[in-house]
N, CA, C, O and CB atoms as a CASP TS submission, in Angstrom:
PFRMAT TS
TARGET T0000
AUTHOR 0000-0000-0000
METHOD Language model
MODEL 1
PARENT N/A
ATOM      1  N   UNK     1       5.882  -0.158  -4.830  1.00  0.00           N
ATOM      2  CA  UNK     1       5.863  -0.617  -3.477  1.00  0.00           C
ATOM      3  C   UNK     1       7.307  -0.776  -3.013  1.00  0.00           C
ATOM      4  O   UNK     1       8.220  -1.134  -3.757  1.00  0.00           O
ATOM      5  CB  UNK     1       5.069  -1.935  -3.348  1.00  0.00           C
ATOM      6  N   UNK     2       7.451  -0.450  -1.587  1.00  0.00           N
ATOM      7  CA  UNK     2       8.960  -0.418  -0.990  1.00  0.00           C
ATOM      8  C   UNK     2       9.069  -2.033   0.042  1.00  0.00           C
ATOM      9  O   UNK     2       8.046  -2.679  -0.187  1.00  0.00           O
ATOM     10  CB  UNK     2       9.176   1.343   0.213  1.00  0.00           C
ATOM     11  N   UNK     3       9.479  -2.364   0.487  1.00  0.00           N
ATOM     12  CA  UNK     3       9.950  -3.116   0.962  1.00  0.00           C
ATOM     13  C   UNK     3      11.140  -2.855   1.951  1.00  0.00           C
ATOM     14  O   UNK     3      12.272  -3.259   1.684  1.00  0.00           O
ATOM     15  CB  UNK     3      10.079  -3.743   0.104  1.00  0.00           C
ATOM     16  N   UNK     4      10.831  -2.120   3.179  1.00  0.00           N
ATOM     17  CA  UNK     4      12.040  -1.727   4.083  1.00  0.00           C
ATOM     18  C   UNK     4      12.073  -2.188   4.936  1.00  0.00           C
ATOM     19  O   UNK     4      11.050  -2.363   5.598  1.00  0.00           O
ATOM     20  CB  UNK     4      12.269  -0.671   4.468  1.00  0.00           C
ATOM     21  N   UNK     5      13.721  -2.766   5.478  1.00  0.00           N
ATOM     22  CA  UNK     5      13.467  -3.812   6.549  1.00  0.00           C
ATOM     23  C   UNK     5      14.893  -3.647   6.820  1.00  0.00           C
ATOM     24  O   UNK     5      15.867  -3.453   6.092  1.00  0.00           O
ATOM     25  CB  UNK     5      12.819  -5.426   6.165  1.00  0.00           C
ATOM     26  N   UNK     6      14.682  -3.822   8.485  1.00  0.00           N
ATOM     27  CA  UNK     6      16.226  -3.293   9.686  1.00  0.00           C
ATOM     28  C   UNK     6      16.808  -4.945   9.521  1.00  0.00           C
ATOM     29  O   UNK     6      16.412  -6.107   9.607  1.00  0.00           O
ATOM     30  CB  UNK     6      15.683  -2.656  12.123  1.00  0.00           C
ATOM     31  N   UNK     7      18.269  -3.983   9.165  1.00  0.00           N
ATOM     32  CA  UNK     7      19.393  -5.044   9.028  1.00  0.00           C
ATOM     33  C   UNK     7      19.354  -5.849  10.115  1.00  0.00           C
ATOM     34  O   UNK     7      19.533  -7.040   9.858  1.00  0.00           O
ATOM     35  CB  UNK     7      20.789  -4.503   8.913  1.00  0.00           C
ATOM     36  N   UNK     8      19.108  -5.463  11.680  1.00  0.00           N
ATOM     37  CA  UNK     8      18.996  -6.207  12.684  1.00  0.00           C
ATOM     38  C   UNK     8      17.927  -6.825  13.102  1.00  0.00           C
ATOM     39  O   UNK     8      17.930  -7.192  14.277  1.00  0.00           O
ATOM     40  CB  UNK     8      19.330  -5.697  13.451  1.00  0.00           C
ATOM     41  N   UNK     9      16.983  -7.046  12.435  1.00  0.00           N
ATOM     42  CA  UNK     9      15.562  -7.097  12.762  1.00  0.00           C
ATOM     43  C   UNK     9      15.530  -8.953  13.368  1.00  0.00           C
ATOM     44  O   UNK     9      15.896  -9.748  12.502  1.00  0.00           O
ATOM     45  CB  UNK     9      14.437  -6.619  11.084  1.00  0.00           C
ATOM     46  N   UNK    10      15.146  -9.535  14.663  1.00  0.00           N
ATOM     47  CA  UNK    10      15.478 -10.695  14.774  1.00  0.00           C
ATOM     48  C   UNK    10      14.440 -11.178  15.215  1.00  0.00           C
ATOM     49  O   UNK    10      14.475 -12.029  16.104  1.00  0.00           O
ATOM     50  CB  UNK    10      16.494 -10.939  15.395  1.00  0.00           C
ATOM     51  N   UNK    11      13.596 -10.850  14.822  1.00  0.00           N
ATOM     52  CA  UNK    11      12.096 -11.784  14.454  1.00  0.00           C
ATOM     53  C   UNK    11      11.956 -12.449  12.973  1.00  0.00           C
ATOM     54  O   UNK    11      11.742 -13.604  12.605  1.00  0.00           O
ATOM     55  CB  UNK    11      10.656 -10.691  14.541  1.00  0.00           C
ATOM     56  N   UNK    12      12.187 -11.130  12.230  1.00  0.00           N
ATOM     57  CA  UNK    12      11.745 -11.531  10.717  1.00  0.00           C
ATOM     58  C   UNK    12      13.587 -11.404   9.835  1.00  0.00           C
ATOM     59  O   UNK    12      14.241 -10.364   9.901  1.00  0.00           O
ATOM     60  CB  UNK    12      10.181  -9.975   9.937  1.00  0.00           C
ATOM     61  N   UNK    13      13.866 -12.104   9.428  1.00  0.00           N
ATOM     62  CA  UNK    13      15.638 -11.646   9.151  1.00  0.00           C
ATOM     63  C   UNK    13      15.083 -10.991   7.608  1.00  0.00           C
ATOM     64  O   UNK    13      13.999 -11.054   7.028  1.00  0.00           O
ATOM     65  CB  UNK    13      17.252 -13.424   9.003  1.00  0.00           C
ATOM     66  N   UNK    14      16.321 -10.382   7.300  1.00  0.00           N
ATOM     67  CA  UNK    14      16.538  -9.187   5.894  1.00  0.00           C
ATOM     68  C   UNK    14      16.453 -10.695   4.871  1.00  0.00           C
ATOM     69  O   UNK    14      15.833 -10.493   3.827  1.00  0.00           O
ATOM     70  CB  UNK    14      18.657  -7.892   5.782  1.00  0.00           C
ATOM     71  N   UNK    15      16.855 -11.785   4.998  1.00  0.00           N
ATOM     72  CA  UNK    15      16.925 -12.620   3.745  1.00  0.00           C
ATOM     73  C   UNK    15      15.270 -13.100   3.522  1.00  0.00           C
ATOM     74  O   UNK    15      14.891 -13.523   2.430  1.00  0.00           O
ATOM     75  CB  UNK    15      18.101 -14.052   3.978  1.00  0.00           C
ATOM     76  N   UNK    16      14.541 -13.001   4.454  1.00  0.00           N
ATOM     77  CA  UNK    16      13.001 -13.404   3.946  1.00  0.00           C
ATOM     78  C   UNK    16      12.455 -12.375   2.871  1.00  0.00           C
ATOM     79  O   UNK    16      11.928 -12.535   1.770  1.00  0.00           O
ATOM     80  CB  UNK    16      11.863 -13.387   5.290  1.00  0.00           C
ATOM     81  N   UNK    17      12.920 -10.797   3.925  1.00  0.00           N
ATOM     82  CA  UNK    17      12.585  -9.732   2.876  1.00  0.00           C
ATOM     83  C   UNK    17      12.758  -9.586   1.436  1.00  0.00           C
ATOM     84  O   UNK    17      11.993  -9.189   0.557  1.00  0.00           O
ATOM     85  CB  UNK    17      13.104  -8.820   3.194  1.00  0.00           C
ATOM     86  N   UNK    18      14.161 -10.077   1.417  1.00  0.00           N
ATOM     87  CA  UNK    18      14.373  -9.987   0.003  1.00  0.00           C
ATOM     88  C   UNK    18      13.763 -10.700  -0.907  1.00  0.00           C
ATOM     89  O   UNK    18      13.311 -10.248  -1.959  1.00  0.00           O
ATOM     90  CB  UNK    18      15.460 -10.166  -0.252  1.00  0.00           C
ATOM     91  N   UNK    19      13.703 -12.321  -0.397  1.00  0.00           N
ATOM     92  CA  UNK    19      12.972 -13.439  -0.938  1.00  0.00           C
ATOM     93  C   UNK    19      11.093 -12.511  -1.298  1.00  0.00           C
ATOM     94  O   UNK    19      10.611 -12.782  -2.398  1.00  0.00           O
ATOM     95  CB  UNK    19      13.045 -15.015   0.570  1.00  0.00           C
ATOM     96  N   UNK    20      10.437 -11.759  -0.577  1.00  0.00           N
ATOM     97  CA  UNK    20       9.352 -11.408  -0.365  1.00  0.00           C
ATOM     98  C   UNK    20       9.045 -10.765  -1.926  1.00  0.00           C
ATOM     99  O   UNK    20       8.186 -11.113  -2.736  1.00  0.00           O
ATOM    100  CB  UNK    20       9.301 -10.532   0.943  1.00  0.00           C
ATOM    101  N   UNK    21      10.060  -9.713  -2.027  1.00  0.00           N
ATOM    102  CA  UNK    21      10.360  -8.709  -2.492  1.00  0.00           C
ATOM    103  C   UNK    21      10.923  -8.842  -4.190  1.00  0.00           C
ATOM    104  O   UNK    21      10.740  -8.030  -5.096  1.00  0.00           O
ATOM    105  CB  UNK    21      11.257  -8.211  -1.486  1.00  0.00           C
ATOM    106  N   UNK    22      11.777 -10.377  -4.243  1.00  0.00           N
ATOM    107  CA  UNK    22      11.836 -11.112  -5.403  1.00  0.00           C
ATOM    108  C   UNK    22      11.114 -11.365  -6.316  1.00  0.00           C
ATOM    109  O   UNK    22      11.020 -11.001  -7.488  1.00  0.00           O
ATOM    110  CB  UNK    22      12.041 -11.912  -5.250  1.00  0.00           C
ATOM    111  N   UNK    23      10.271 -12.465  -5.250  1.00  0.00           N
ATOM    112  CA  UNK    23       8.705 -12.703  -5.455  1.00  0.00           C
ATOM    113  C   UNK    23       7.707 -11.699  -6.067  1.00  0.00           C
ATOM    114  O   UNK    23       6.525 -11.984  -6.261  1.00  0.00           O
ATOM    115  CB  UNK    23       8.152 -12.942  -4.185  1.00  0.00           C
ATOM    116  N   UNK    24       8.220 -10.596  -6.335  1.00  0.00           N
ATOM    117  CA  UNK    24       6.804  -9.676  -6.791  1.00  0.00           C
ATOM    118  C   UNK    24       7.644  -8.985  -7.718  1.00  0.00           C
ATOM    119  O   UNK    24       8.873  -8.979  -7.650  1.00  0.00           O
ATOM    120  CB  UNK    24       5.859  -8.539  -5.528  1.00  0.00           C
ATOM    121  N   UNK    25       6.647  -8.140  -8.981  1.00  0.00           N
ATOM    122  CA  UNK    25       7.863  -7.336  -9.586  1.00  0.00           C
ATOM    123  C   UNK    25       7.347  -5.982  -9.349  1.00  0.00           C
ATOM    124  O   UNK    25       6.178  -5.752  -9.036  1.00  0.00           O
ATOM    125  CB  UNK    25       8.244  -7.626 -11.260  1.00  0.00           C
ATOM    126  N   UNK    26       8.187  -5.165  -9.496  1.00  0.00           N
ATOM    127  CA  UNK    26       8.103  -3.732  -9.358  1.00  0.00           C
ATOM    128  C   UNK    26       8.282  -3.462  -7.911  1.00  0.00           C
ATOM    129  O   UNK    26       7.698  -2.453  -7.517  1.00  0.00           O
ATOM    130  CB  UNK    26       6.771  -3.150  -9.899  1.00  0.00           C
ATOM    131  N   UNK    27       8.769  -3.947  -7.275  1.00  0.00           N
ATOM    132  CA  UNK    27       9.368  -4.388  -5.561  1.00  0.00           C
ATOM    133  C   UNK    27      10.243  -3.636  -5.158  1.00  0.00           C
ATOM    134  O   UNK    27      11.218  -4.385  -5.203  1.00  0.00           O
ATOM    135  CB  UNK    27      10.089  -5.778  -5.292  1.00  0.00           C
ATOM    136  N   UNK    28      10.689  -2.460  -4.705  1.00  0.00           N
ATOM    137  CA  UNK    28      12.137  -2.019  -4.030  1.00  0.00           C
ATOM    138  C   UNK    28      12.041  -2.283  -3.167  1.00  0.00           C
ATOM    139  O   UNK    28      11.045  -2.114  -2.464  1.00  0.00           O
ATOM    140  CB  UNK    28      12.686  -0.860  -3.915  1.00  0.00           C
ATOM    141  N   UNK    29      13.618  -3.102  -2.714  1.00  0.00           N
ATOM    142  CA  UNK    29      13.574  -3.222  -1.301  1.00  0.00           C
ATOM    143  C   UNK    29      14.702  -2.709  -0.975  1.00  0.00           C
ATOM    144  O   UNK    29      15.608  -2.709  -1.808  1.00  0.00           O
ATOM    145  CB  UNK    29      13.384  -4.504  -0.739  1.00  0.00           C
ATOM    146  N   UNK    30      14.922  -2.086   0.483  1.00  0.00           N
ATOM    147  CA  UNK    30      15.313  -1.003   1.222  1.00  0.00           C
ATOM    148  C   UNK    30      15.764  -1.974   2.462  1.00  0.00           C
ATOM    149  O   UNK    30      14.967  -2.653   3.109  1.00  0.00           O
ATOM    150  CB  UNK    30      14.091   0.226   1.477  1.00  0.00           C
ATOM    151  N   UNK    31      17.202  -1.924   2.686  1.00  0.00           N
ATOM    152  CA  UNK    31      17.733  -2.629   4.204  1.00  0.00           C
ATOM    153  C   UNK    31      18.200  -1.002   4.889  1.00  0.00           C
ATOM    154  O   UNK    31      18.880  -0.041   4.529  1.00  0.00           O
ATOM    155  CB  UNK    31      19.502  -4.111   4.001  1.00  0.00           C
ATOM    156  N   UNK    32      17.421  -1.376   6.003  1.00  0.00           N
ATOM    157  CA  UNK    32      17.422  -0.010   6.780  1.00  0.00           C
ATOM    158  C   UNK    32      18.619  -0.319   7.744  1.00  0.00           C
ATOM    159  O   UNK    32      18.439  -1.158   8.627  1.00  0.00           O
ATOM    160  CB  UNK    32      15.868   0.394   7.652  1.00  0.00           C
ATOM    161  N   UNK    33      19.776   0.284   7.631  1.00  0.00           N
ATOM    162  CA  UNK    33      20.867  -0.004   8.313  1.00  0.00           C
ATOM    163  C   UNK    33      20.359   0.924  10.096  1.00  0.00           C
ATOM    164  O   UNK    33      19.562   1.825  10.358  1.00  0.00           O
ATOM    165  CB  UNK    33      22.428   0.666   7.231  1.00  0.00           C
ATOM    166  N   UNK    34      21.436  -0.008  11.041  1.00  0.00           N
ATOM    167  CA  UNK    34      21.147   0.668  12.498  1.00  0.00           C
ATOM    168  C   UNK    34      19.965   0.283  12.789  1.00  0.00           C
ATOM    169  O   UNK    34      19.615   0.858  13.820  1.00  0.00           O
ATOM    170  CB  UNK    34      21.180   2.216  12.637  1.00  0.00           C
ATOM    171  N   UNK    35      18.718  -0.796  12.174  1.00  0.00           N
ATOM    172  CA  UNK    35      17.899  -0.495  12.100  1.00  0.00           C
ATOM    173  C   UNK    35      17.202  -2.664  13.307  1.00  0.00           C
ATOM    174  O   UNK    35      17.805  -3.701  13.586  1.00  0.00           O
ATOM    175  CB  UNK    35      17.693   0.243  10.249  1.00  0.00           C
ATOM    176  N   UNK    36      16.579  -2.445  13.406  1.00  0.00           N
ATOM    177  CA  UNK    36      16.024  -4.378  14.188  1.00  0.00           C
ATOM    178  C   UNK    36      14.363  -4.198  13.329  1.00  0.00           C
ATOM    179  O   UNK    36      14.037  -3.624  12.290  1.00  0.00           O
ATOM    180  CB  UNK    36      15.723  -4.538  17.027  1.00  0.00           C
ATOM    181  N   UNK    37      13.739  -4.844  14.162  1.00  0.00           N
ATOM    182  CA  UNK    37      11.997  -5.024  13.803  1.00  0.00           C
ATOM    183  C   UNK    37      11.055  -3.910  13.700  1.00  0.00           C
ATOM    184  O   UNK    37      10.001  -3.865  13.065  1.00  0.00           O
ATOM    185  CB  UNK    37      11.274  -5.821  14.885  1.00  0.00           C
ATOM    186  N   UNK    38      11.728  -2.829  14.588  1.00  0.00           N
ATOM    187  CA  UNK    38      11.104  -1.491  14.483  1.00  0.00           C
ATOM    188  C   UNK    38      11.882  -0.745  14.428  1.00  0.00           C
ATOM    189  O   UNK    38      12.544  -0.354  15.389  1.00  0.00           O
ATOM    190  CB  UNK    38      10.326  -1.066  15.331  1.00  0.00           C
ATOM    191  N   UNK    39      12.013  -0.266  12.957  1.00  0.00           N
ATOM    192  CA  UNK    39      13.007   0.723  12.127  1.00  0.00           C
ATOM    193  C   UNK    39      12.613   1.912  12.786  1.00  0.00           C
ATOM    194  O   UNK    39      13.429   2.407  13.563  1.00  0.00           O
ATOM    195  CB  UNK    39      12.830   0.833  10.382  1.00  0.00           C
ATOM    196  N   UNK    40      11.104   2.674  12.565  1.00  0.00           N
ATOM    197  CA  UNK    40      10.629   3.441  12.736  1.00  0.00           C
ATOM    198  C   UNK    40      11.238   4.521  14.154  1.00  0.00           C
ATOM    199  O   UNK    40      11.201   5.734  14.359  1.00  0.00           O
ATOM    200  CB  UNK    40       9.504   2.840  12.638  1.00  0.00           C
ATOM    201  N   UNK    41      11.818   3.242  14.980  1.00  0.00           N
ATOM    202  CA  UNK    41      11.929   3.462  16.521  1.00  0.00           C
ATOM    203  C   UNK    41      13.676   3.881  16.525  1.00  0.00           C
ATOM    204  O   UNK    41      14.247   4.789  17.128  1.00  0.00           O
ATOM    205  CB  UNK    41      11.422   1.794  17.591  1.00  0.00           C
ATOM    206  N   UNK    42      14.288   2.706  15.497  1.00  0.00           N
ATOM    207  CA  UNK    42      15.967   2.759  15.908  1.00  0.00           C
ATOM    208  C   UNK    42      16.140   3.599  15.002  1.00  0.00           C
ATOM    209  O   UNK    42      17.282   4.060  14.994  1.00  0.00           O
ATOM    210  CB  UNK    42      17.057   1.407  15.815  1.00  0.00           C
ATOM    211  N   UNK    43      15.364   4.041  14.119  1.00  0.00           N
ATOM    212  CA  UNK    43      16.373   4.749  12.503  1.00  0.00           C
ATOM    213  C   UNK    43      15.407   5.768  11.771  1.00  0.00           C
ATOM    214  O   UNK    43      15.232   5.672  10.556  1.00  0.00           O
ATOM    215  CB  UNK    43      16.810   3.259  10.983  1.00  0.00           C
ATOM    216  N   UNK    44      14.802   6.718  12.503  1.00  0.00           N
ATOM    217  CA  UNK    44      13.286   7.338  12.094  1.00  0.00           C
ATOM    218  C   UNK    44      13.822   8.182  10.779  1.00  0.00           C
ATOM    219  O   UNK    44      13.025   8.337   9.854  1.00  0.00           O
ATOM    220  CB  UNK    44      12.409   8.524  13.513  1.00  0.00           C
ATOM    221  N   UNK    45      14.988   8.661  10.685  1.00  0.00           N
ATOM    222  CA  UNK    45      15.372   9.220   9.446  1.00  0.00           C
ATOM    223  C   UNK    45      15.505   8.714   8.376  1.00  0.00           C
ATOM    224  O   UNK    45      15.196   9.407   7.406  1.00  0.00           O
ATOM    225  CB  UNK    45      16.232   9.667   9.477  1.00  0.00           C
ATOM    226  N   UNK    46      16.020   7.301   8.138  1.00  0.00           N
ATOM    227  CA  UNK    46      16.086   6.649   7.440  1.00  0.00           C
ATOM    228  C   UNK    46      14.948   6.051   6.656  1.00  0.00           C
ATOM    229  O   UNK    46      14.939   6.017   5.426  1.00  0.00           O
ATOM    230  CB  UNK    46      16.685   6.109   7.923  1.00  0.00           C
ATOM    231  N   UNK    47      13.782   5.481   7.588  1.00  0.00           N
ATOM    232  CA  UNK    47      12.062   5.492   7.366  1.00  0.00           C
ATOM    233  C   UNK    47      11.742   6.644   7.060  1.00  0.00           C
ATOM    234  O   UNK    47      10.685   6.556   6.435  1.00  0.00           O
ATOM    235  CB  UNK    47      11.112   5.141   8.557  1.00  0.00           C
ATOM    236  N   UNK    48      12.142   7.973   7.168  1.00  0.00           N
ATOM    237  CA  UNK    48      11.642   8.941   6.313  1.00  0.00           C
ATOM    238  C   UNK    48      12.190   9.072   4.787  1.00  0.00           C
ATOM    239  O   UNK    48      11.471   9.504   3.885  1.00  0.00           O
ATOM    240  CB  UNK    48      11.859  10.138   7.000  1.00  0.00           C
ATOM    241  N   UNK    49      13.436   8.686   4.603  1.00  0.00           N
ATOM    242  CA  UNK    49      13.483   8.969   3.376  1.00  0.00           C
ATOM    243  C   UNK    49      13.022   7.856   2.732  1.00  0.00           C
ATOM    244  O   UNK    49      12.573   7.988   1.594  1.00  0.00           O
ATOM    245  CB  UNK    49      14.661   9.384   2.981  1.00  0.00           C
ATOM    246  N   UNK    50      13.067   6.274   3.504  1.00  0.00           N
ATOM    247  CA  UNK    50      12.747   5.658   2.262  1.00  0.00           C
ATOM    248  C   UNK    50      11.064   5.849   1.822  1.00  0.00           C
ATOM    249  O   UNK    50      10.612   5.481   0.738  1.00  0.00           O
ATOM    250  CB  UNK    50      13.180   4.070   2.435  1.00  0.00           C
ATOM    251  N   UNK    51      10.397   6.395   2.731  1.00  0.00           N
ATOM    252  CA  UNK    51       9.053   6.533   2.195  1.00  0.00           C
ATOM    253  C   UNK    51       8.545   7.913   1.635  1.00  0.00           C
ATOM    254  O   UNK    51       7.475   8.022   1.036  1.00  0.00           O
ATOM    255  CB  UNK    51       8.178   6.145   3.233  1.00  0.00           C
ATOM    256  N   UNK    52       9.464   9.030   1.898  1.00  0.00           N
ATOM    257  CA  UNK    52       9.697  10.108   0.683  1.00  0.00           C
ATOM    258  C   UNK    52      10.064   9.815  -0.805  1.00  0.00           C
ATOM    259  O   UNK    52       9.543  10.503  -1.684  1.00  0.00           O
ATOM    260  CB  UNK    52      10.773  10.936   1.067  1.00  0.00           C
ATOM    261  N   UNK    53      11.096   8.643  -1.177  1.00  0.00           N
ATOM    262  CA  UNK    53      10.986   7.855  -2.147  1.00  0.00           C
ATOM    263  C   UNK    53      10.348   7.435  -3.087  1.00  0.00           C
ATOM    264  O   UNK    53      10.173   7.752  -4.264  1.00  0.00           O
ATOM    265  CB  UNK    53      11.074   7.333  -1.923  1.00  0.00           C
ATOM    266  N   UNK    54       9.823   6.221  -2.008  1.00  0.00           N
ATOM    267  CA  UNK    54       8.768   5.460  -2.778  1.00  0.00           C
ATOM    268  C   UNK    54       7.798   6.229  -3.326  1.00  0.00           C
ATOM    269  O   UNK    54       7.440   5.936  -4.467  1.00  0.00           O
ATOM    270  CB  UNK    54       8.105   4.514  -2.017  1.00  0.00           C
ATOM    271  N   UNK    55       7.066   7.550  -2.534  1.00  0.00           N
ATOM    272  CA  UNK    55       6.316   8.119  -2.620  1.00  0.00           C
ATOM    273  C   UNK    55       6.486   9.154  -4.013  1.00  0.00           C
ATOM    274  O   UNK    55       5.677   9.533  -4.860  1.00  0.00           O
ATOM    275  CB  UNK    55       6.208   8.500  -1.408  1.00  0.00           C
ATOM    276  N   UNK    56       7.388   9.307  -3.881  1.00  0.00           N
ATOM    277  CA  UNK    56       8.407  10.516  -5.305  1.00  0.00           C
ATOM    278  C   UNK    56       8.439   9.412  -6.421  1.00  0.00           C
ATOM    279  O   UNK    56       8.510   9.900  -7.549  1.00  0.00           O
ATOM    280  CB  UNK    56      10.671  11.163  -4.832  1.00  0.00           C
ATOM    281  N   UNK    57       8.404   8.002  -6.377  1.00  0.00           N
ATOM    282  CA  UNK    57       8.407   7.390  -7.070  1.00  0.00           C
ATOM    283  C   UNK    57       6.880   6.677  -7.749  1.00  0.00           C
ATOM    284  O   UNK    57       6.648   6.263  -8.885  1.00  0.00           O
ATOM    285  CB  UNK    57       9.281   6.810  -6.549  1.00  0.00           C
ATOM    286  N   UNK    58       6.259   6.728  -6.875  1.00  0.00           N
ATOM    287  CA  UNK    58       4.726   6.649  -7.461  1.00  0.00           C
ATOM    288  C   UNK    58       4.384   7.921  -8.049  1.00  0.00           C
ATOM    289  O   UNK    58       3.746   7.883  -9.101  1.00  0.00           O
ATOM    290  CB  UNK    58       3.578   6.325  -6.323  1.00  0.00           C
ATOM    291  N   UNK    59       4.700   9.063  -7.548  1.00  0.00           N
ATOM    292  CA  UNK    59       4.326  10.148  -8.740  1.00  0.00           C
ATOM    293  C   UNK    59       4.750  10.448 -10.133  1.00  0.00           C
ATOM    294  O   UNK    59       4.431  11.427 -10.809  1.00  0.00           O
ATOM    295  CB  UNK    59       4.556  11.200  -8.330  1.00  0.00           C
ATOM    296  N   UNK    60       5.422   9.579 -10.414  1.00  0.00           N
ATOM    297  CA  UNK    60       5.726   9.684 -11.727  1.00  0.00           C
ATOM    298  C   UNK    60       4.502   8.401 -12.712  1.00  0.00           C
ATOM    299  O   UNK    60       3.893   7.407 -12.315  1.00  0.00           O
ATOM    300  CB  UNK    60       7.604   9.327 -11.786  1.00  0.00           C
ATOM    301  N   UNK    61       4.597   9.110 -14.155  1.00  0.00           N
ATOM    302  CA  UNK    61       3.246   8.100 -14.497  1.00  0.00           C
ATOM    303  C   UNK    61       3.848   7.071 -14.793  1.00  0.00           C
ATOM    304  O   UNK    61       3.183   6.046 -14.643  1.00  0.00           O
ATOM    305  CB  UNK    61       2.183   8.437 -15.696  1.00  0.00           C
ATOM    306  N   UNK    62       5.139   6.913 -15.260  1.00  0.00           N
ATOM    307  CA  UNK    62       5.083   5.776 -15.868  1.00  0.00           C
ATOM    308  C   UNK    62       5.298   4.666 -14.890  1.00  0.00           C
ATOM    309  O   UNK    62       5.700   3.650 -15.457  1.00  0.00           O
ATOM    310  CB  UNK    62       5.976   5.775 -16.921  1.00  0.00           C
ATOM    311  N   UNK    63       5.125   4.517 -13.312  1.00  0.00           N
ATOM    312  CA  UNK    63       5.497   3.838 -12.415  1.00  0.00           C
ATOM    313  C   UNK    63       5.243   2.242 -12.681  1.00  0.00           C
ATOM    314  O   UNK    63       4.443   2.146 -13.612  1.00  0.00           O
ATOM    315  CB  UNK    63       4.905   4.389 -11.316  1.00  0.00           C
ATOM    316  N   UNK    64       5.520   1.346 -12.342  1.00  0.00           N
ATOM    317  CA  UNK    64       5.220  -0.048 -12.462  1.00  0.00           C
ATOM    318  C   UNK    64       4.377  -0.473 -10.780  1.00  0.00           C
ATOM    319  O   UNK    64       4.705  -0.147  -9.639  1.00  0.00           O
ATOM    320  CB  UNK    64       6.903  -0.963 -12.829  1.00  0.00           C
ATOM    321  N   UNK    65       3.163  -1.347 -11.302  1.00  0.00           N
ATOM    322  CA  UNK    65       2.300  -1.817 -10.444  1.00  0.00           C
ATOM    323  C   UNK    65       2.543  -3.052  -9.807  1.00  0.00           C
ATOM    324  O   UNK    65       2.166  -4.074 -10.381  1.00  0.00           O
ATOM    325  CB  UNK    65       1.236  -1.858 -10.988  1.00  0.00           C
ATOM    326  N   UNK    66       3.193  -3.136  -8.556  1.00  0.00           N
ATOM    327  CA  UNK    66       3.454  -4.488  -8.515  1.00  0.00           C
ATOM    328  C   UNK    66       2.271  -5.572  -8.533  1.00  0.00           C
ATOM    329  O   UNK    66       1.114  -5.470  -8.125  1.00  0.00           O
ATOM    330  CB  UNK    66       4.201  -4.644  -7.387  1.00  0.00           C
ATOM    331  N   UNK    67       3.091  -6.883  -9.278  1.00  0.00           N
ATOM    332  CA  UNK    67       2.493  -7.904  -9.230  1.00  0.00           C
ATOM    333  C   UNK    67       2.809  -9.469  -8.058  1.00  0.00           C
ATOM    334  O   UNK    67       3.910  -9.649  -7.538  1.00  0.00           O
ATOM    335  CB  UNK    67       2.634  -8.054 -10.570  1.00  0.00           C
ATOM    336  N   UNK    68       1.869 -10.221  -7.892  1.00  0.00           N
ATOM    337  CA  UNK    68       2.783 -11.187  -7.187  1.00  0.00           C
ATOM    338  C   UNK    68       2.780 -12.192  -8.150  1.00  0.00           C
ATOM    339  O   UNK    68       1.894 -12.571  -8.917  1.00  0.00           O
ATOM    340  CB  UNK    68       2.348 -11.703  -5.727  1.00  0.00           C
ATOM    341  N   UNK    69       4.347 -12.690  -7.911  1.00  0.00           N
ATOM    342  CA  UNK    69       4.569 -14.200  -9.049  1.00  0.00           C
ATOM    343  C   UNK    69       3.755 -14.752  -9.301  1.00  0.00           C
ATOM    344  O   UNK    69       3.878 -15.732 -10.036  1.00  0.00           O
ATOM    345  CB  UNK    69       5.279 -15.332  -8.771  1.00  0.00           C
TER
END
């Protein structure tokens, strides 16, 4: 599981994310630079690779399942 979240985002700030993302293991988290609450909108390239990633990263077997603490 990814965890991506805009450096500018000023609803939800990047330090909850991380805290979120701590909290669980097998967690990447991803600060989407250029990016506020809707990455998708300010930084669409960037949301593409990180979910080409994650995705390249679940295909492998030995992946880890996240858990929550």
């Amino acid at each position: 599981m990814t965890i991506a979240w805009g450096e500018h985002d000023l609803l939800l700030s990047p330090s909850q994310a991380s805290l979120a993302a701590r909290s669980m293991s097998g967690v990447n988290f991803v600060l989407l630079n250029d990016a506020g609450h809707v990455p998708m909108g300010d930084n669409p390239d960037q949301v593409i690779e990180a979910i080409l990633e994650t995705t390249a990263r679940a295909a492998t077997p030995d992946r880890v399942v996240p858990t929550v603490a």
